[in-house]
XYZ file of C-alpha atoms in Angstrom:
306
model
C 68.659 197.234 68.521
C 67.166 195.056 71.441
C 67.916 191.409 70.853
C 64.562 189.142 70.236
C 63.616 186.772 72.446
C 62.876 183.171 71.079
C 60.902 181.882 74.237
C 57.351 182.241 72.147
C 58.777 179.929 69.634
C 60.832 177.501 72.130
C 57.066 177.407 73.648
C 55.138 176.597 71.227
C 57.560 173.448 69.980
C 57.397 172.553 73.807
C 53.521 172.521 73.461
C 53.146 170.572 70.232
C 55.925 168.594 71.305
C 53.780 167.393 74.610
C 50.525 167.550 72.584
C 51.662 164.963 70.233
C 53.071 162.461 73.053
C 49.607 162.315 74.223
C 48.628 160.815 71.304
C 49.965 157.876 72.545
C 48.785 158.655 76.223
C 45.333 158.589 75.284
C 45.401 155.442 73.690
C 47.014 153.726 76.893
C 43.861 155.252 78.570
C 41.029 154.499 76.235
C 42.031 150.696 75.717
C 39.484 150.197 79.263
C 37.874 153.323 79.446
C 35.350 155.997 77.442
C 36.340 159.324 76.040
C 34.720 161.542 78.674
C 35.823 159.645 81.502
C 39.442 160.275 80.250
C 38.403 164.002 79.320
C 36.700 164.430 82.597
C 39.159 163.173 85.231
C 42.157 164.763 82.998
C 40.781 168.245 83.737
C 39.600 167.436 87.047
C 43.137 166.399 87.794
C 44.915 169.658 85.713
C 42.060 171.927 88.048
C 43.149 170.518 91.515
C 46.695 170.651 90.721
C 46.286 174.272 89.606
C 44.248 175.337 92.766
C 47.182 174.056 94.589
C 49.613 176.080 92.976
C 47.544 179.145 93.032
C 46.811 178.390 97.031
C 50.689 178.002 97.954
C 50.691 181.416 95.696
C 53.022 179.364 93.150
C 50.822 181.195 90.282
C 48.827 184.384 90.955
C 45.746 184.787 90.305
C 44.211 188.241 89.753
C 40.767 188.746 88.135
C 39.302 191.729 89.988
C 37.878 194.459 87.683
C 38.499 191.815 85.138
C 36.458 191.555 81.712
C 35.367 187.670 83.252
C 32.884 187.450 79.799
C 36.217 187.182 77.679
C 37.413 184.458 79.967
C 34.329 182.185 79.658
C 34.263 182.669 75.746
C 37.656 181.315 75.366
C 37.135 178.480 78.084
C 34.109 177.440 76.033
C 35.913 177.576 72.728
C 38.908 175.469 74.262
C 38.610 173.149 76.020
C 34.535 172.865 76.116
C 33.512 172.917 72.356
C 37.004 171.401 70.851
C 36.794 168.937 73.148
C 33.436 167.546 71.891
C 33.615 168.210 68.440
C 36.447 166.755 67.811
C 35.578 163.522 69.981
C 32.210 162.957 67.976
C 34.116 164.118 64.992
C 37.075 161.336 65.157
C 33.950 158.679 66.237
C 31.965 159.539 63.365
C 35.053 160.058 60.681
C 37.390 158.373 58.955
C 40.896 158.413 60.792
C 42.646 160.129 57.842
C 39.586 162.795 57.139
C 39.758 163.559 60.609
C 43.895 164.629 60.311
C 43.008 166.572 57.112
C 40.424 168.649 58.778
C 42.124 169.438 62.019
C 44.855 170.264 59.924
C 42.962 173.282 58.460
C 43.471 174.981 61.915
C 46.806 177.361 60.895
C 44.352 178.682 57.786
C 41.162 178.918 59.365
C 43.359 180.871 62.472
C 45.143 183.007 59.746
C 41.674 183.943 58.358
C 40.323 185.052 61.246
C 43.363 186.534 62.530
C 42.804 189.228 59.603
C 39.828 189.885 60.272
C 39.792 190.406 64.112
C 43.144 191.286 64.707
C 43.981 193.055 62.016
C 47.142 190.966 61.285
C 49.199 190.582 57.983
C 50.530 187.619 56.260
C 53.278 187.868 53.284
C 53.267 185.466 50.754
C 56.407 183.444 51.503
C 54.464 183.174 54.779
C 51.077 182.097 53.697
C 52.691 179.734 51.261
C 54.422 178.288 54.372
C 51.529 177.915 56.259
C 50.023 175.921 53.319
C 53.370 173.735 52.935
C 52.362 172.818 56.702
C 48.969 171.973 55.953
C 49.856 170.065 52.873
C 51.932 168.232 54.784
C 49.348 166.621 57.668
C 47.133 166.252 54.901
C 49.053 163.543 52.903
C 50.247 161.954 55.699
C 46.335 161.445 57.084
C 45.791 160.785 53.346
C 48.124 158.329 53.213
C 46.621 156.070 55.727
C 43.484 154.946 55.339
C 41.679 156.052 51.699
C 39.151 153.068 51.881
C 37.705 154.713 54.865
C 34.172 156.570 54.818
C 33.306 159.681 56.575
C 29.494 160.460 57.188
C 28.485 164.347 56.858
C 27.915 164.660 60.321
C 31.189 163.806 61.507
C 32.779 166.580 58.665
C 30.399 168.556 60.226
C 32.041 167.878 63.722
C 35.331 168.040 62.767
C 34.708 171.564 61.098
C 33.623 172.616 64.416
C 36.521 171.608 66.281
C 38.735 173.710 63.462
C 36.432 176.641 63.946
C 36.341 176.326 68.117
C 40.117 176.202 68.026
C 40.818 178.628 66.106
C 38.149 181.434 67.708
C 40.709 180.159 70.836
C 43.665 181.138 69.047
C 42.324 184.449 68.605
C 40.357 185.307 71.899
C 43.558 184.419 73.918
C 46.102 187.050 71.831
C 42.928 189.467 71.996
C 43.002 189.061 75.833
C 46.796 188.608 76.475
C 47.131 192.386 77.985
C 44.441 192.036 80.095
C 44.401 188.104 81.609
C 47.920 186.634 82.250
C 48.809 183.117 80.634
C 48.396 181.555 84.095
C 45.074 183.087 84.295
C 43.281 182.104 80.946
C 45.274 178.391 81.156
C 43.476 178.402 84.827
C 39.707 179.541 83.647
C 40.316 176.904 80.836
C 41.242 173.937 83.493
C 37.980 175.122 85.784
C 35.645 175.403 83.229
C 36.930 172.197 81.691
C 36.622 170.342 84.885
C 32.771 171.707 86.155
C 31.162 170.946 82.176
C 33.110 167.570 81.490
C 32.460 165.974 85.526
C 29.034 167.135 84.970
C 28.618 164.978 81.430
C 30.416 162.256 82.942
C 28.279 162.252 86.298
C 24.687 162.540 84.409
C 26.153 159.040 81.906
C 27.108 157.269 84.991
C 23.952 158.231 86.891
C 21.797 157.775 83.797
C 24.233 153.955 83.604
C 22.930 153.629 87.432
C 26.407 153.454 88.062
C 27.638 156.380 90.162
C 29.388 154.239 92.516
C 31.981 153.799 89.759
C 32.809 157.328 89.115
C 36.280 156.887 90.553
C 36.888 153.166 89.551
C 39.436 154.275 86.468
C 41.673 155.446 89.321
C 42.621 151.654 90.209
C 44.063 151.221 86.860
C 47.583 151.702 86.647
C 47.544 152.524 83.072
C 44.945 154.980 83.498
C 46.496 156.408 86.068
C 49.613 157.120 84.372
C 47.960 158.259 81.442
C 45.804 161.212 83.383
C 48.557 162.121 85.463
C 50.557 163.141 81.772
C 47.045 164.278 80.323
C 46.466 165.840 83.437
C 49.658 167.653 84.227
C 51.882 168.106 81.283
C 49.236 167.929 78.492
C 46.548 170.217 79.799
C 48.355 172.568 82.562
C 52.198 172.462 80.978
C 50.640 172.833 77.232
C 48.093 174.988 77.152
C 50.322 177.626 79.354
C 53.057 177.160 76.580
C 50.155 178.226 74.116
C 48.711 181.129 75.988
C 52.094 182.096 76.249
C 53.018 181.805 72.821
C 50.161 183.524 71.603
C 50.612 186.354 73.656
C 54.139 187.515 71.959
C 53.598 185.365 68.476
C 50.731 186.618 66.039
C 48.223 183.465 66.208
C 48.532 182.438 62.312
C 52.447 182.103 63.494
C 51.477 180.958 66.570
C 49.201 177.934 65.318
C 50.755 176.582 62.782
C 53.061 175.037 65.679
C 50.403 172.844 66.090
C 51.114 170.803 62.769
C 54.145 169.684 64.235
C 52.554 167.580 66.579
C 51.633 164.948 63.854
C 55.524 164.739 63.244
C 56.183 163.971 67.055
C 52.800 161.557 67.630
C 54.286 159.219 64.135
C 57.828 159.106 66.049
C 56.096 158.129 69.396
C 53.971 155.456 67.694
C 57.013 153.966 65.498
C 59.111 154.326 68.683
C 57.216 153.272 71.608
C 54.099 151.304 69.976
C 56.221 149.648 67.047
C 53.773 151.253 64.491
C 54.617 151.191 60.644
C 56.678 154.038 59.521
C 55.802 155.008 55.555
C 57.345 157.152 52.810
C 54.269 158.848 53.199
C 55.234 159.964 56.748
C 58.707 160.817 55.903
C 57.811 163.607 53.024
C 54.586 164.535 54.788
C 56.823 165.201 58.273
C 59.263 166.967 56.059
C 57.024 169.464 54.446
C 55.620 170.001 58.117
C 58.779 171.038 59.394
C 59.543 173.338 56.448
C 56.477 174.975 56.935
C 56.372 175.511 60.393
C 60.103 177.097 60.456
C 59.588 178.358 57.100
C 56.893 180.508 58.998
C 58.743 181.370 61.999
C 61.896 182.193 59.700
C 60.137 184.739 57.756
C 58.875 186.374 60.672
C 61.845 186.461 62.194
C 64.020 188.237 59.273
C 60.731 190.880 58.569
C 61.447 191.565 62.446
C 64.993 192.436 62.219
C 64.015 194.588 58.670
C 61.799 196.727 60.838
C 63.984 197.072 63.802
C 67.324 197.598 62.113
């Protein structure tokens, strides 16, 4: 019996580990600066760091005879249509009905994994999956239940759940035929061309194009986009095309939860934010879903294989 490799897994803690530190990131950035300046200049940044790589041959790219239609429809499900959704989402949303929606990622991925991938979840596993859920869900509960959502923004929001999760499955449907470093790259181009264009038409409708690249002086925006930049956009989403190219993505995405757990230690840490009972049980039943998940997997693998 071969012995199982746990990179997939070690990956995608490493990528919801980095995705919620920049949490924290983006908040250093946005205390001077808009939302698509930040989104535009982080992949920008991840795209000309990339092209560098790939021109000292540090990554290969290889896309002749390549389905390229595949590659668009998962750049334009993440980063393109997350990306806006779930910025006019959160701006038009209450802070806690935005965590309960994005939440609804790991079922909405499950779901679709069925049904285009033709993959199976138990019932230990799809209760664990739900335990996850559960668990951003009072937390973001927890926090702010005087707030008002309008429909629009639940509308948003349900489109950023929906665009991620068609990414979750377009990038396992792919992952025999484009490479990790190839569908993180087509994500960091086409990121960079339709968020520099939005941000060049606001500053030239602003009549102020001669600022484009005045975020640069600030040191705190600087070090912000070089994490955004680098380790949350190039680092992560390789971690998560990688992951979802040996993991099934309902496994896969419910990895994703666990970034709430690691953005509330950041922001008790590091910004000396209140730390509730609410976050303790709601990190708790996080955690036992997401390795509750992986756990089952894991013994139903060794079943078959022994």
């Amino acid at each position: 019996m071969e012995k199982r490799s746990y990179l997939p897994e070690i990956a995608a803690t490493l990528m919801a580990t980095i995705f919620g530190m920049s949490f924290m990131f983006s908040k250093l950035a946005l205390a001077n600066h808009t939302p698509i300046e930040l989104i535009a200049h982080r992949f920008l940044l991840a795209f000309l760091i990339m092209s560098i790589l790939v021109l000292f041959k540090v990554i290969k790219i290889d896309l002749k005879g390549k389905n390229m239609k595949n590659l668009f429809l998962l750049s334009f499900a993440q980063p393109i249509l997350y990306f806006i959704f779930e910025s006019y989402g959160i701006k038009y949303s209450a802070s806690s009905q935005a965590g309960i929606m994005i939440a609804l990622i790991p079922v909405c991925v499950a779901i679709l994994g069925t049904i285009f991938l033709g993959e199976k979840n138990t019932k230990q596993e799809i209760f664990f999956i739900l335990l996850s859920v559960a668990g951003v869900v009072y937390i973001a509960y927890g926090k702010q239940v005087d707030e008002s959502s309008s429909p629009i923004g639940i509308i948003l929001l349900l489109g950023a759940v929906i665009s991620s999760s068609v990414y979750s499955i377009i990038s396992r449907k792919i992952s025999g035929e484009f490479t990790s470093s190839e569908r993180t790259y087509s994500m960091m181009l086409y990121g960079a061309l339709v968020f520099n264009a939005i941000n060049l038409a606001t500053h030239i409708n602003n009549g102020n194009l001669n600022q484009y690249f005045t975020p640069w002086s600030d040191p705190a925006f600087v070090t912000a986009l070089l994490y955004l930049g680098i380790v949350s956009s190039i680092i992560a989403f390789f971690l998560s095309n990688y992951s979802l190219t040996y993991l099934e993505a309902s496994k896969a995405s419910v990895f994703a939860n666990l970034a709430t757990v690691v953005s509330i230690i950041m922001g008790t840490v590091f910004l000396k934010e209140s730390f509730s009972i609410n976050q303790i049980i709601g990190s708790l039943m996080i955690l036992v879903g997401v390795f509750g998940t992986q756990y089952t997997n894991i013994m139903q693998t060794k079943n078959r294989t022994a």
